[in-house]
Short mmCIF file of C-alpha atoms in Angstrom, two decimals:
data_model
loop_
_atom_site.label_atom_id
_atom_site.label_comp_id
_atom_site.label_asym_id
_atom_site.label_seq_id
_atom_site.Cartn_x
_atom_site.Cartn_y
_atom_site.Cartn_z
CA MET A 1 85.44 -24.44 -95.39
CA ALA A 2 85.13 -25.04 -91.63
CA ALA A 3 87.04 -28.34 -91.87
CA GLY A 4 89.76 -26.63 -93.84
CA ALA A 5 90.00 -23.88 -91.25
CA ASP A 6 90.24 -26.46 -88.45
CA SER A 7 93.00 -28.31 -90.26
CA ALA A 8 94.88 -25.07 -90.81
CA ALA A 9 94.50 -24.15 -87.18
CA SER A 10 95.89 -27.51 -86.12
CA GLY A 11 98.84 -27.06 -88.44
CA THR A 12 99.63 -23.64 -86.96
CA GLY A 13 99.83 -24.98 -83.42
CA VAL A 14 96.39 -23.97 -82.09
CA ARG A 15 95.37 -26.51 -79.47
CA PRO A 16 92.27 -28.56 -80.20
CA PRO A 17 89.82 -28.59 -77.31
CA GLY A 18 90.94 -30.67 -74.32
CA LEU A 19 94.64 -30.96 -75.24
CA PRO A 20 97.09 -29.45 -72.69
CA VAL A 21 99.78 -28.89 -75.38
CA PRO A 22 99.86 -27.85 -79.06
CA PRO A 23 99.06 -30.55 -81.64
CA ARG A 24 102.67 -31.04 -82.74
CA ALA A 25 103.79 -31.69 -79.17
CA ALA A 26 100.81 -33.95 -78.58
CA ARG A 27 101.63 -36.04 -81.65
CA LEU A 28 105.24 -36.34 -80.53
CA LEU A 29 104.12 -37.54 -77.11
CA VAL A 30 101.87 -40.19 -78.64
CA LEU A 31 104.66 -41.30 -80.99
CA PHE A 32 106.99 -41.43 -77.99
CA ALA A 33 104.50 -43.75 -76.28
CA VAL A 34 104.47 -45.91 -79.43
CA PHE A 35 108.28 -45.97 -79.39
CA VAL A 36 108.53 -47.04 -75.73
CA CYS A 37 105.70 -49.58 -75.93
CA ALA A 38 107.28 -51.18 -79.02
CA ALA A 39 110.61 -51.48 -77.21
CA CYS A 40 108.89 -53.08 -74.21
CA GLY A 41 106.92 -55.47 -76.43
CA LEU A 42 110.06 -56.73 -78.12
CA VAL A 43 111.76 -57.24 -74.77
CA TYR A 44 108.85 -59.43 -73.62
CA GLU A 45 109.20 -61.47 -76.80
CA LEU A 46 112.97 -61.89 -76.43
CA ALA A 47 112.58 -62.75 -72.75
CA LEU A 48 110.26 -65.66 -73.56
CA VAL A 49 112.70 -66.97 -76.17
CA ALA A 50 115.69 -66.56 -73.84
CA LEU A 51 114.03 -68.34 -70.93
CA GLY A 52 113.06 -71.24 -73.19
CA SER A 53 116.63 -71.57 -74.41
CA TYR A 54 117.94 -71.46 -70.82
CA LEU A 55 115.54 -74.10 -69.51
CA LEU A 56 115.01 -76.38 -72.51
CA GLY A 57 118.02 -75.61 -74.69
CA ASP A 58 116.20 -75.73 -78.03
CA THR A 59 116.40 -72.09 -79.12
CA ILE A 60 115.02 -72.64 -82.62
CA VAL A 61 111.86 -74.38 -81.45
CA GLN A 62 111.29 -71.91 -78.62
CA ALA A 63 111.75 -68.92 -80.93
CA SER A 64 109.43 -70.44 -83.51
CA VAL A 65 106.68 -71.10 -80.98
CA VAL A 66 106.91 -67.65 -79.41
CA LEU A 67 107.08 -65.73 -82.70
CA SER A 68 104.33 -67.64 -84.48
CA VAL A 69 101.91 -67.54 -81.53
CA MET A 70 102.57 -63.86 -80.85
CA VAL A 71 102.17 -62.77 -84.48
CA PHE A 72 98.91 -64.71 -84.76
CA ALA A 73 97.64 -63.24 -81.50
CA MET A 74 98.60 -59.73 -82.63
CA GLY A 75 96.24 -60.10 -85.54
CA ILE A 76 93.44 -61.24 -83.25
CA GLY A 77 94.12 -58.38 -80.85
CA SER A 78 94.14 -55.84 -83.65
CA LEU A 79 90.76 -57.04 -84.90
CA ALA A 80 89.26 -57.10 -81.42
CA SER A 81 90.39 -53.55 -80.65
CA LYS A 82 88.15 -52.12 -83.39
CA ARG A 83 85.31 -52.35 -80.89
CA LEU A 84 87.23 -50.11 -78.48
CA THR A 85 88.03 -47.15 -80.73
CA ASP A 86 85.08 -45.10 -79.46
CA ARG A 87 87.05 -44.51 -76.23
CA PRO A 88 90.63 -44.96 -77.40
CA ALA A 89 92.39 -43.12 -74.56
CA PHE A 90 90.65 -45.09 -71.82
CA TRP A 91 91.09 -48.47 -73.48
CA PHE A 92 94.70 -47.82 -74.43
CA ALA A 93 95.47 -47.10 -70.78
CA VAL A 94 93.71 -50.31 -69.73
CA ILE A 95 95.53 -52.39 -72.35
CA GLU A 96 98.94 -50.95 -71.42
CA GLY A 97 98.30 -51.70 -67.78
CA ALA A 98 97.35 -55.28 -68.60
CA LEU A 99 100.36 -55.66 -70.92
CA SER A 100 102.68 -54.36 -68.21
CA VAL A 101 101.44 -56.97 -65.74
CA VAL A 102 101.39 -59.91 -68.16
CA GLY A 103 104.69 -59.03 -69.85
CA GLY A 104 106.47 -57.96 -66.70
CA LEU A 105 105.50 -61.12 -64.79
CA SER A 106 105.90 -63.47 -67.78
CA VAL A 107 109.37 -64.75 -66.88
CA LEU A 108 108.41 -65.25 -63.24
CA ALA A 109 105.26 -67.15 -64.22
CA LEU A 110 107.06 -69.33 -66.76
CA TYR A 111 109.87 -70.18 -64.36
CA ALA A 112 107.31 -71.17 -61.73
CA ALA A 113 105.42 -73.30 -64.28
CA PHE A 114 108.67 -75.07 -65.17
CA ALA A 115 110.03 -75.54 -61.66
CA TRP A 116 106.93 -76.60 -59.75
CA PHE A 117 104.18 -77.62 -62.15
CA SER A 118 105.85 -79.10 -65.28
CA LEU A 119 103.52 -76.96 -67.41
CA TYR A 120 106.10 -74.92 -69.25
CA GLN A 121 104.89 -75.32 -72.86
CA PRO A 122 101.18 -74.66 -72.15
CA ALA A 123 102.15 -71.63 -70.04
CA LEU A 124 104.48 -70.39 -72.80
CA VAL A 125 101.75 -70.58 -75.45
CA LEU A 126 99.21 -68.90 -73.16
CA LEU A 127 101.55 -66.04 -72.25
CA ALA A 128 102.76 -65.53 -75.83
CA ALA A 129 99.15 -65.36 -76.99
CA ALA A 130 98.15 -62.90 -74.26
CA ILE A 131 101.13 -60.61 -74.86
CA GLY A 132 100.65 -60.78 -78.63
CA ALA A 133 96.93 -59.94 -78.40
CA LEU A 134 97.61 -56.94 -76.16
CA ILE A 135 100.40 -55.67 -78.43
CA GLY A 136 98.15 -56.10 -81.46
CA ALA A 137 95.43 -54.03 -79.81
CA GLU A 138 97.76 -51.04 -79.34
CA ILE A 139 98.14 -49.81 -82.94
CA PRO A 140 94.45 -49.26 -83.86
CA LEU A 141 93.90 -47.36 -80.61
CA LEU A 142 97.02 -45.27 -81.08
CA MET A 143 95.96 -44.52 -84.65
CA ALA A 144 92.61 -43.28 -83.34
CA LEU A 145 94.38 -41.08 -80.78
CA ILE A 146 96.66 -39.51 -83.38
CA GLN A 147 93.71 -38.79 -85.64
CA ARG A 148 91.93 -37.07 -82.76
CA ILE A 149 94.87 -34.72 -82.37
CA ARG A 150 95.00 -33.82 -86.05
CA ARG A 151 93.29 -35.41 -89.00
CA GLN A 152 95.68 -36.61 -91.69
CA GLU A 153 95.84 -39.13 -94.50
CA ALA A 154 95.77 -42.71 -93.26
CA ALA A 155 99.00 -43.51 -95.13
CA ASP A 156 100.84 -40.62 -93.46
CA ALA A 157 99.54 -41.53 -90.01
CA ALA A 158 100.48 -45.20 -90.54
CA ALA A 159 103.97 -44.22 -91.73
CA ASP A 160 104.58 -42.16 -88.58
CA MET A 161 103.20 -44.86 -86.33
CA PHE A 162 105.16 -47.70 -87.80
CA ALA A 163 108.37 -45.65 -87.95
CA ALA A 164 108.11 -45.04 -84.19
CA ASP A 165 107.14 -48.68 -83.65
CA TYR A 166 110.08 -50.11 -85.60
CA VAL A 167 112.65 -47.76 -84.10
CA GLY A 168 111.33 -48.69 -80.66
CA GLY A 169 111.75 -52.32 -81.59
CA LEU A 170 115.38 -51.61 -82.46
CA LEU A 171 115.94 -50.05 -79.04
CA GLY A 172 114.32 -52.97 -77.24
CA GLY A 173 116.23 -55.53 -79.28
CA LEU A 174 119.58 -53.92 -78.50
CA ALA A 175 118.83 -53.05 -74.88
CA PHE A 176 117.84 -56.63 -74.02
CA PRO A 177 121.23 -58.36 -74.49
CA PHE A 178 123.52 -55.39 -73.88
CA ALA A 179 121.87 -53.62 -70.93
CA LEU A 180 118.98 -55.45 -69.29
CA LEU A 181 120.48 -58.95 -69.07
CA PRO A 182 123.98 -57.94 -67.92
CA VAL A 183 122.78 -55.38 -65.37
CA PHE A 184 119.48 -56.76 -64.05
CA GLY A 185 119.22 -60.35 -65.25
CA LEU A 186 116.27 -61.90 -67.04
CA LEU A 187 113.75 -61.87 -64.19
CA LYS A 188 114.39 -58.40 -62.77
CA GLY A 189 115.00 -56.92 -66.22
CA THR A 190 111.57 -58.00 -67.44
CA LEU A 191 109.89 -56.66 -64.31
CA LEU A 192 111.62 -53.32 -64.79
CA VAL A 193 110.48 -53.14 -68.41
CA GLY A 194 106.93 -53.84 -67.28
CA ALA A 195 107.10 -50.85 -64.95
CA VAL A 196 108.42 -48.57 -67.71
CA ASN A 197 105.70 -49.84 -70.03
CA ALA A 198 103.04 -49.03 -67.43
CA VAL A 199 104.30 -45.55 -66.60
CA VAL A 200 104.80 -44.38 -70.18
CA GLY A 201 101.83 -46.14 -71.74
CA VAL A 202 99.30 -45.10 -69.11
CA LEU A 203 100.51 -41.71 -67.88
CA VAL A 204 101.11 -40.17 -71.29
CA VAL A 205 97.60 -40.99 -72.42
CA LEU A 206 95.93 -40.09 -69.12
CA TRP A 207 97.64 -36.70 -69.00
CA LEU A 208 97.42 -35.86 -72.67
CA PHE A 209 93.78 -36.87 -73.19
CA ARG A 210 92.44 -36.17 -69.70
CA GLY A 211 90.05 -33.61 -71.13
CA SER A 212 88.25 -36.29 -73.14
CA LEU A 213 87.91 -38.66 -70.18
CA SER A 214 85.19 -38.67 -67.54
CA PRO A 215 86.27 -38.50 -63.89
CA ARG A 216 85.68 -42.23 -63.64
CA GLY A 217 87.60 -42.77 -66.89
CA ARG A 218 90.60 -41.02 -65.34
CA LEU A 219 90.29 -42.65 -61.91
CA LEU A 220 90.10 -46.30 -62.93
CA PRO A 221 93.29 -46.35 -65.05
CA ALA A 222 95.10 -44.27 -62.42
CA VAL A 223 94.19 -46.74 -59.67
CA GLY A 224 95.04 -49.63 -61.99
CA LEU A 225 98.46 -48.09 -62.70
CA ALA A 226 99.15 -47.80 -58.96
CA VAL A 227 98.20 -51.46 -58.46
CA VAL A 228 100.33 -52.57 -61.42
CA LEU A 229 103.37 -50.68 -60.16
CA ALA A 230 102.87 -52.07 -56.64
CA VAL A 231 102.70 -55.65 -57.95
CA LEU A 232 105.78 -55.19 -60.13
CA ALA A 233 107.71 -53.48 -57.33
CA ALA A 234 106.87 -56.25 -54.86
CA SER A 235 107.88 -58.88 -57.41
CA PHE A 236 111.15 -57.02 -58.05
CA ALA A 237 111.90 -56.92 -54.31
CA LEU A 238 111.20 -60.65 -53.93
CA ALA A 239 112.78 -61.71 -57.24
CA ASP A 240 116.03 -63.01 -55.76
CA ARG A 241 114.25 -65.08 -53.11
CA PHE A 242 111.85 -66.45 -55.73
CA GLU A 243 114.69 -67.36 -58.08
CA VAL A 244 116.56 -69.24 -55.34
CA SER A 245 113.43 -71.20 -54.37
CA ALA A 246 112.47 -72.00 -57.96
CA ARG A 247 116.00 -73.02 -58.90
CA GLN A 248 116.30 -75.28 -55.87
CA ALA A 249 113.05 -77.02 -56.86
CA LEU A 250 114.80 -78.20 -60.04
CA TYR A 251 117.60 -80.02 -58.22
CA ARG A 252 117.67 -82.96 -55.87
CA ASP A 253 120.51 -81.74 -53.66
CA PRO A 254 121.08 -78.33 -52.05
CA ILE A 255 122.57 -75.70 -54.35
CA VAL A 256 125.95 -74.45 -53.13
CA HIS A 257 126.76 -72.21 -56.09
CA ALA A 258 124.60 -70.59 -58.77
CA GLN A 259 125.38 -67.92 -61.32
CA ARG A 260 124.37 -66.82 -64.79
CA SER A 261 127.43 -66.20 -66.90
CA GLU A 262 127.45 -64.47 -70.26
CA TYR A 263 126.75 -67.84 -71.88
CA GLN A 264 124.83 -70.10 -69.52
CA GLU A 265 123.41 -70.84 -66.09
CA ILE A 266 125.96 -72.58 -63.86
CA VAL A 267 124.77 -74.52 -60.82
CA VAL A 268 126.74 -76.68 -58.38
CA THR A 269 124.92 -78.92 -55.91
CA ARG A 270 126.23 -80.95 -52.98
CA SER A 271 124.44 -83.77 -51.22
CA LEU A 272 123.64 -83.38 -47.53
CA SER A 273 126.23 -86.03 -46.72
CA GLY A 274 128.83 -84.13 -48.73
CA SER A 275 129.67 -87.22 -50.79
CA ASP A 276 128.28 -86.04 -54.14
CA THR A 277 129.10 -82.76 -55.84
CA ARG A 278 127.42 -82.13 -59.20
CA LEU A 279 127.89 -79.47 -61.88
CA PHE A 280 124.97 -78.44 -64.11
CA LEU A 281 125.10 -76.14 -67.13
CA ASN A 282 121.70 -74.83 -68.23
CA GLY A 283 120.14 -77.60 -66.15
CA ASP A 284 122.11 -80.41 -67.84
CA LEU A 285 124.31 -82.57 -65.62
CA GLN A 286 128.00 -82.29 -66.50
CA PHE A 287 129.43 -84.56 -63.85
CA SER A 288 128.81 -86.23 -60.49
CA SER A 289 131.82 -86.57 -58.21
CA LEU A 290 130.70 -90.12 -57.40
CA ASP A 291 131.40 -91.52 -60.87
CA GLU A 292 132.93 -88.82 -63.10
CA TYR A 293 136.18 -90.81 -63.21
CA ARG A 294 134.42 -93.48 -65.30
CA TYR A 295 133.51 -90.93 -67.95
CA HIS A 296 136.85 -89.10 -68.01
CA GLU A 297 139.00 -92.23 -67.99
CA SER A 298 136.97 -93.55 -70.93
CA LEU A 299 137.28 -90.31 -72.88
CA VAL A 300 140.98 -89.69 -72.31
CA HIS A 301 143.04 -92.86 -72.04
CA PRO A 302 142.17 -94.73 -75.27
CA ALA A 303 143.22 -91.63 -77.20
CA MET A 304 146.60 -91.63 -75.39
CA ASN A 305 147.60 -94.98 -76.92
CA GLY A 306 150.14 -93.39 -79.26
CA PRO A 307 152.02 -90.09 -79.45
CA HIS A 308 150.67 -87.70 -76.82
CA GLY A 309 153.19 -84.98 -76.18
CA ASP A 310 150.86 -82.15 -77.18
CA VAL A 311 147.15 -82.44 -76.38
CA LEU A 312 144.17 -80.28 -77.35
CA VAL A 313 141.00 -80.38 -75.23
CA LEU A 314 137.91 -78.79 -76.75
CA GLY A 315 135.43 -78.11 -73.94
CA GLY A 316 136.08 -79.70 -70.56
CA GLY A 317 136.39 -76.42 -68.67
CA ASP A 318 135.90 -78.28 -65.36
CA GLY A 319 139.49 -79.53 -65.67
CA LEU A 320 138.64 -83.20 -65.07
CA ALA A 321 139.85 -84.42 -68.48
CA VAL A 322 143.01 -82.33 -67.99
CA ARG A 323 143.55 -84.10 -64.66
CA GLU A 324 143.66 -87.46 -66.45
CA LEU A 325 146.10 -86.09 -69.07
CA LEU A 326 148.53 -84.76 -66.49
CA GLY A 327 148.93 -88.25 -65.10
CA TYR A 328 151.29 -88.88 -68.05
CA ALA A 329 154.74 -87.53 -67.30
CA ASP A 330 155.55 -87.27 -71.02
CA VAL A 331 152.67 -84.89 -71.78
CA GLY A 332 154.46 -81.67 -72.64
CA SER A 333 151.52 -79.31 -73.15
CA VAL A 334 147.76 -79.23 -72.84
CA THR A 335 145.71 -76.56 -74.62
CA LEU A 336 142.19 -76.26 -73.22
CA VAL A 337 139.67 -74.32 -75.34
CA ASP A 338 136.47 -73.55 -73.46
CA LEU A 339 133.96 -70.82 -74.25
CA ASP A 340 132.99 -69.73 -70.75
CA PRO A 341 135.60 -68.18 -68.42
CA ALA A 342 133.12 -68.56 -65.55
CA VAL A 343 133.42 -72.36 -65.76
CA THR A 344 137.23 -72.42 -65.76
CA ARG A 345 137.24 -69.85 -62.96
CA LEU A 346 135.02 -72.16 -60.93
CA ALA A 347 137.34 -75.08 -61.68
CA ARG A 348 140.25 -73.05 -60.33
CA THR A 349 138.60 -71.51 -57.26
CA MET A 350 135.78 -73.69 -55.91
CA PRO A 351 137.38 -76.04 -53.36
CA GLU A 352 135.20 -79.06 -54.19
CA ILE A 353 135.88 -78.87 -57.94
CA ARG A 354 139.52 -77.95 -57.53
CA ALA A 355 139.97 -81.00 -55.30
CA LEU A 356 138.32 -83.19 -57.95
CA ASN A 357 140.51 -81.95 -60.79
CA GLY A 358 143.66 -81.91 -58.68
CA ASN A 359 144.13 -78.20 -59.37
CA ALA A 360 144.92 -79.23 -62.93
CA LEU A 361 144.31 -75.84 -64.52
CA ALA A 362 147.12 -74.33 -62.43
CA ASP A 363 149.71 -76.72 -63.91
CA ASP A 364 152.46 -75.02 -65.91
CA ARG A 365 151.85 -77.35 -68.85
CA VAL A 366 148.23 -76.18 -69.23
CA ARG A 367 147.20 -73.23 -71.39
CA VAL A 368 143.56 -72.14 -71.14
CA VAL A 369 141.93 -70.33 -74.07
CA HIS A 370 138.46 -68.82 -73.78
CA ALA A 371 136.97 -69.00 -77.25
CA ASP A 372 134.31 -70.68 -79.33
CA ALA A 373 135.88 -74.00 -80.32
CA PHE A 374 134.58 -73.86 -83.90
CA SER A 375 135.98 -70.37 -84.50
CA TRP A 376 139.23 -71.21 -82.72
CA LEU A 377 139.81 -74.26 -84.92
CA ARG A 378 139.30 -72.15 -88.05
CA GLU A 379 142.17 -69.87 -86.98
CA ASN A 380 144.41 -72.54 -85.48
CA ARG A 381 147.63 -73.52 -87.29
CA ARG A 382 149.12 -75.73 -84.60
CA ARG A 383 149.09 -79.53 -84.74
CA PHE A 384 148.39 -81.80 -81.76
CA ASP A 385 149.08 -85.45 -81.07
CA VAL A 386 145.74 -85.94 -79.29
CA VAL A 387 142.46 -84.08 -79.65
CA LEU A 388 139.71 -84.60 -77.07
CA VAL A 389 136.22 -83.28 -77.78
CA ASP A 390 134.40 -82.93 -74.46
CA MET A 391 131.39 -80.81 -75.40
CA PRO A 392 127.89 -80.50 -73.89
CA ASP A 393 125.17 -82.51 -75.59
CA PRO A 394 123.88 -80.98 -78.84
CA ASP A 395 120.44 -79.80 -77.76
CA ASP A 396 120.49 -76.34 -79.36
CA ALA A 397 121.83 -74.62 -82.47
CA ALA A 398 124.91 -73.27 -80.68
CA THR A 399 126.12 -76.72 -79.66
CA ALA A 400 124.88 -78.55 -82.77
CA LYS A 401 127.63 -76.96 -84.88
CA LEU A 402 130.17 -78.66 -82.56
CA TYR A 403 128.85 -82.03 -83.77
CA SER A 404 128.86 -81.21 -87.47
CA THR A 405 130.87 -82.58 -90.38
CA GLU A 406 132.46 -79.15 -90.75
CA PHE A 407 133.63 -79.14 -87.12
CA TYR A 408 135.16 -82.58 -87.40
CA THR A 409 136.91 -81.52 -90.61
CA LEU A 410 138.49 -78.58 -88.80
CA ALA A 411 139.53 -80.89 -85.96
CA ARG A 412 141.22 -83.25 -88.44
CA HIS A 413 143.34 -80.38 -89.69
CA ALA A 414 144.52 -79.80 -86.11
CA LEU A 415 145.83 -83.37 -85.76
CA ALA A 416 149.54 -84.16 -86.09
CA GLU A 417 150.88 -87.17 -87.98
CA GLY A 418 150.02 -90.33 -86.08
CA GLY A 419 147.54 -88.53 -83.82
CA ARG A 420 144.17 -89.68 -82.48
CA MET A 421 140.92 -88.02 -81.48
CA ALA A 422 138.27 -89.06 -78.95
CA VAL A 423 134.76 -87.58 -78.97
CA GLN A 424 132.09 -87.82 -76.29
CA ALA A 425 128.95 -88.78 -78.22
CA GLY A 426 126.09 -89.05 -75.73
CA SER A 427 124.14 -92.14 -74.87
CA PRO A 428 123.82 -94.97 -77.42
CA TYR A 429 120.96 -96.33 -75.32
CA PHE A 430 118.86 -93.20 -74.59
CA ALA A 431 119.79 -91.30 -77.78
CA PRO A 432 120.93 -93.92 -80.32
CA GLU A 433 120.16 -91.88 -83.45
CA ALA A 434 122.18 -88.93 -82.17
CA PHE A 435 125.04 -91.23 -81.17
CA TRP A 436 125.34 -92.93 -84.55
CA SER A 437 124.85 -89.62 -86.37
CA ILE A 438 128.03 -88.39 -84.69
CA GLY A 439 129.85 -91.40 -86.09
CA ALA A 440 128.44 -90.66 -89.54
CA GLY A 441 129.61 -87.05 -89.23
CA LEU A 442 133.12 -88.17 -88.33
CA ARG A 443 133.31 -90.54 -91.28
CA SER A 444 132.01 -87.90 -93.70
CA ALA A 445 134.78 -85.59 -92.45
CA GLY A 446 137.49 -88.10 -93.34
CA TRP A 447 137.87 -90.05 -90.10
CA ALA A 448 137.97 -93.78 -89.48
CA THR A 449 136.11 -94.52 -86.25
CA ALA A 450 135.73 -97.07 -83.49
CA PRO A 451 132.71 -96.68 -81.18
CA TYR A 452 132.68 -97.84 -77.57
CA ASN A 453 130.35 -97.46 -74.60
CA VAL A 454 130.52 -97.69 -70.82
CA ASP A 455 128.17 -97.31 -67.88
CA VAL A 456 128.34 -94.08 -65.90
CA PRO A 457 125.62 -94.40 -63.23
CA SER A 458 124.78 -90.68 -63.04
CA PHE A 459 124.44 -90.52 -66.87
CA GLY A 460 123.43 -94.07 -67.73
CA ASN A 461 124.94 -95.88 -70.70
CA TRP A 462 127.40 -93.48 -72.38
CA GLY A 463 129.30 -93.64 -75.64
CA PHE A 464 132.42 -92.34 -77.35
CA PHE A 465 134.15 -92.49 -80.71
CA LEU A 466 137.87 -92.99 -81.14
CA ALA A 467 138.97 -91.63 -84.51
CA VAL A 468 142.01 -91.45 -86.77
CA PRO A 469 142.29 -90.00 -90.30
CA LYS A 470 141.17 -92.40 -93.01
CA GLY A 471 143.94 -94.37 -94.60
CA ARG A 472 145.40 -95.56 -91.30
CA GLY A 473 142.89 -98.35 -90.76
CA GLU A 474 140.45 -98.52 -87.87
CA PRO A 475 141.77 -97.19 -84.56
CA GLU A 476 142.48 -99.71 -81.82
CA VAL A 477 140.51 -99.04 -78.65
CA ALA A 478 143.10 -99.94 -76.03
CA LEU A 479 145.06 -98.48 -73.17
CA PRO A 480 148.66 -97.32 -73.55
CA GLU A 481 151.21 -99.87 -72.29
CA GLU A 482 152.24 -97.39 -69.62
CA HIS A 483 149.40 -95.44 -68.14
CA PRO A 484 148.66 -93.88 -64.75
CA PRO A 485 146.76 -95.89 -62.15
CA LEU A 486 143.08 -96.06 -63.13
CA ARG A 487 140.00 -96.68 -61.02
CA PHE A 488 137.71 -98.00 -63.77
CA LEU A 489 139.32 -98.90 -67.08
CA ASP A 490 141.38 -101.96 -67.86
CA ALA A 491 141.98 -104.00 -71.00
CA ALA A 492 139.01 -106.31 -70.38
CA THR A 493 136.64 -103.42 -69.75
CA LEU A 494 137.68 -101.71 -72.99
CA ARG A 495 137.22 -104.91 -75.01
CA ALA A 496 133.70 -105.26 -73.60
CA ALA A 497 133.02 -101.56 -74.25
CA GLN A 498 133.22 -102.15 -78.01
CA THR A 499 130.23 -104.49 -77.97
CA PHE A 500 126.79 -102.98 -78.57
CA PRO A 501 123.56 -104.95 -77.99
CA LYS A 502 121.36 -105.75 -80.99
CA ASP A 503 118.83 -103.03 -80.17
CA ARG A 504 121.48 -100.32 -80.04
CA ARG A 505 123.61 -101.06 -83.08
CA PRO A 506 124.02 -98.54 -85.97
CA THR A 507 120.70 -97.06 -87.09
CA GLY A 508 121.67 -95.73 -90.52
CA THR A 509 121.31 -92.11 -89.48
CA GLY A 510 123.01 -89.42 -91.54
CA PRO A 511 125.68 -86.89 -90.57
CA SER A 512 124.82 -83.51 -89.12
CA THR A 513 126.07 -80.40 -90.95
CA LEU A 514 125.89 -76.66 -90.41
CA LEU A 515 123.05 -76.27 -92.90
CA ARG A 516 121.35 -79.55 -92.02
CA PRO A 517 121.73 -80.01 -88.24
CA ARG A 518 120.16 -83.47 -88.04
CA ILE A 519 121.58 -83.92 -84.58
CA LEU A 520 118.94 -81.54 -83.20
CA ASP A 521 116.12 -83.66 -84.59
CA TYR A 522 117.70 -86.80 -83.16
CA GLU A 523 118.20 -85.19 -79.75
CA ARG A 524 114.58 -84.01 -79.59
CA GLY A 525 113.35 -87.57 -79.92
CA ALA A 526 115.78 -88.90 -77.32
CA TRP A 527 115.28 -89.66 -73.63
CA GLU A 528 111.51 -89.98 -74.03
CA GLY A 529 109.97 -91.91 -71.19
CA TYR A 530 113.07 -91.64 -68.98
#
């Protein structure tokens, strides 16, 4: 009878002892805290995945490690929090404060571990486990808090809790790419989320359940919240300086330009003597001004040994391959398809790069298209005499599709009668399985191929495939009879380039496809020990 009367009183809005607001409002405040904390938790998770993809390139592996470790740790945290349900308000405030610090500083700590200590993977696992355990500890404590406001069936309470949790996850998942990253960047965005997590998670509970807390139980979380916010604020204020220092630690030469575009991190370095300018995308070297001509001459000129009035360049937003093409007076048009407008803008405006490419992208014969090359080829109906594939190495899922049988099939449909295609294929010495897999992918897409390799000191041994549609015989790797003056290639060099040593001849690897991206497996095993 008394229990029934208490339940009825709660349902009519009578405040239980110690609550500053009616039960309905109190429940909404707790569910609001669940909503915000869930959004913050998902942002921490996405931030760890994003940083791994920026620094290491392998999004699938990074996502798998983060998700599996965090889910496991959530279970451990949920079990451990059963011991804390006797004082749920106090311990929830403590856990939210700890989560705010660990999650908010996670990107900063991981970047430092990568830049200065080469401990990225251990730090990633440790942080994912800590964040997961703290997130897992939230739900049992929040359930206890809701039940203290008004007793209800466990199923009903769980339904309310998880509804708020999942909707909060939706908010965090959408806010991360569309608001936090564009406006604040990865480092500052995560710090800001940590502060929001601390304020909402701690203050709501401290204010709402202050009547059930001892003076010490109110003081300690309040002081902890002040310390957490001070640490996060100081980190936010110093974030730009930290990022510059950490980024510089990754590169040998001084950084003269750095930006994060919508797609990637772009860094340009210049040696102290001024003799070597280098472009890096997501930490991977794209060219060195000391020897880039070796790479670009090798990619471009063998493909020009035939009709070459209309040329398609897939990738190559730095304009260096276009520079080689424009040396032919009979080239009528060049279509450059590159995903990132920030790269082509740099090629047009940065004096060092514009001097290297001879201001090629400003030539009237050049048309620049900013699009995903795979999607662009699917819509393309034009035919080209020469196709050049100058893509970054396939070290993540986004670039792996550009080395697939399906991609090479689309490229074949873009080739005019009598045309030729050249593909940069990585290093046959450092990554032989990946190199020969690219050849297998070309052949499975209906191409006849001729591999060749040259030495580019900043890259090492580097390889290419010259390809023509099957039925025309094997393509001849040779220079056109009339070609512009070259610094590296000649007939003898190209003949030698077609010879591969015994330990780097075809390995029998299979082609990479959209559904079976073997190239990622081959790339992961490459470069070990170098």
